[in-house]
CSV table of C-alpha atoms in Angstrom, one decimal:
chain,number,residue,atom,x,y,z
A,9,MET,CA,-1.2,-4.9,-15.9
A,10,ARG,CA,-1.0,-7.3,-13.0
A,11,GLU,CA,-2.7,-6.3,-9.7
A,12,THR,CA,-1.7,-7.5,-6.2
A,13,TRP,CA,-3.0,-6.7,-2.7
A,14,PHE,CA,-1.2,-4.0,-0.7
A,15,HIS,CA,-1.9,-4.2,3.1
A,16,TYR,CA,-2.0,-1.4,5.7
A,17,PRO,CA,-1.8,-3.2,9.1
A,18,GLN,CA,-2.6,-1.7,12.5
A,19,CYS,CA,-4.9,1.1,11.3
A,20,THR,CA,-7.2,2.9,13.7
A,21,THR,CA,-10.9,3.1,12.7
A,22,GLN,CA,-10.5,6.7,11.5
A,23,GLN,CA,-7.3,5.8,9.5
A,24,ALA,CA,-9.1,2.8,8.0
A,25,GLU,CA,-12.1,4.9,7.0
A,26,GLU,CA,-10.0,7.6,5.4
A,27,LEU,CA,-7.9,5.0,3.4
A,28,MET,CA,-11.1,3.3,2.2
A,29,ALA,CA,-12.7,6.5,1.2
A,30,GLU,CA,-9.6,7.6,-0.8
A,31,TYR,CA,-9.2,4.3,-2.6
A,32,GLN,CA,-12.9,4.0,-3.4
A,33,ARG,CA,-12.9,7.6,-4.8
A,34,ARG,CA,-10.2,6.4,-7.2
A,35,GLY,CA,-12.1,3.3,-8.1
A,36,VAL,CA,-9.7,0.8,-6.4
A,37,LYS,CA,-11.0,-2.4,-4.8
A,38,VAL,CA,-10.5,-2.1,-1.1
A,39,GLU,CA,-11.3,-4.3,1.9
A,40,ARG,CA,-11.2,-3.8,5.7
A,41,ASN,CA,-10.7,-6.6,8.2
A,42,LEU,CA,-10.7,-6.3,12.0
A,43,ASN,CA,-7.5,-7.5,13.7
A,44,SER,CA,-7.4,-10.1,16.5
A,45,ASP,CA,-7.0,-7.4,19.1
A,46,TYR,CA,-10.5,-6.1,18.2
A,47,LEU,CA,-9.1,-2.5,18.2
A,48,THR,CA,-7.2,-2.1,15.0
A,49,TRP,CA,-8.0,-2.8,11.3
A,50,THR,CA,-6.0,-4.1,8.3
A,51,VAL,CA,-6.9,-2.3,5.1
A,52,SER,CA,-6.1,-4.1,1.9
A,53,ALA,CA,-6.2,-2.4,-1.5
A,54,ARG,CA,-5.8,-4.1,-4.9
A,55,LEU,CA,-3.1,-2.0,-6.7
A,56,PRO,CA,-1.4,-2.4,-10.1
A,57,GLU,CA,2.2,-3.6,-10.2
A,58,GLY,CA,4.7,-1.8,-12.4
A,59,ASN,CA,6.3,-3.7,-15.3
A,60,LYS,CA,9.8,-2.4,-14.4
A,61,PRO,CA,11.7,-3.2,-11.3
A,62,PRO,CA,12.2,-0.3,-8.8
A,63,ARG,CA,14.9,2.2,-9.7
A,64,ILE,CA,18.1,2.0,-7.7
A,65,ASN,CA,18.9,5.1,-5.7
A,66,ARG,CA,22.2,6.3,-6.9
A,67,ARG,CA,22.4,9.4,-4.7
A,68,TRP,CA,25.4,8.2,-2.7
A,69,GLN,CA,27.2,6.3,-5.5
A,70,HIS,CA,30.1,7.8,-7.4
A,71,ARG,CA,31.1,6.6,-10.8
A,72,ALA,CA,34.7,5.9,-9.6
A,73,TRP,CA,33.2,3.3,-7.1
A,74,GLU,CA,31.6,1.2,-9.8
């Protein structure tokens, strides 16, 4: 299965540490980078991609409209 980087921008230090701990507990490769404002972090996790496209939400679609 193909893996791509998923980014969490603008995280506080506490949020970044919690995200990193959770992903590391699951065995996911994770990185943390300090943003240019020197206050917030961007956390990046390498997550697997699904083979199928996302499902269409048909909650508000009626069969007569199709």
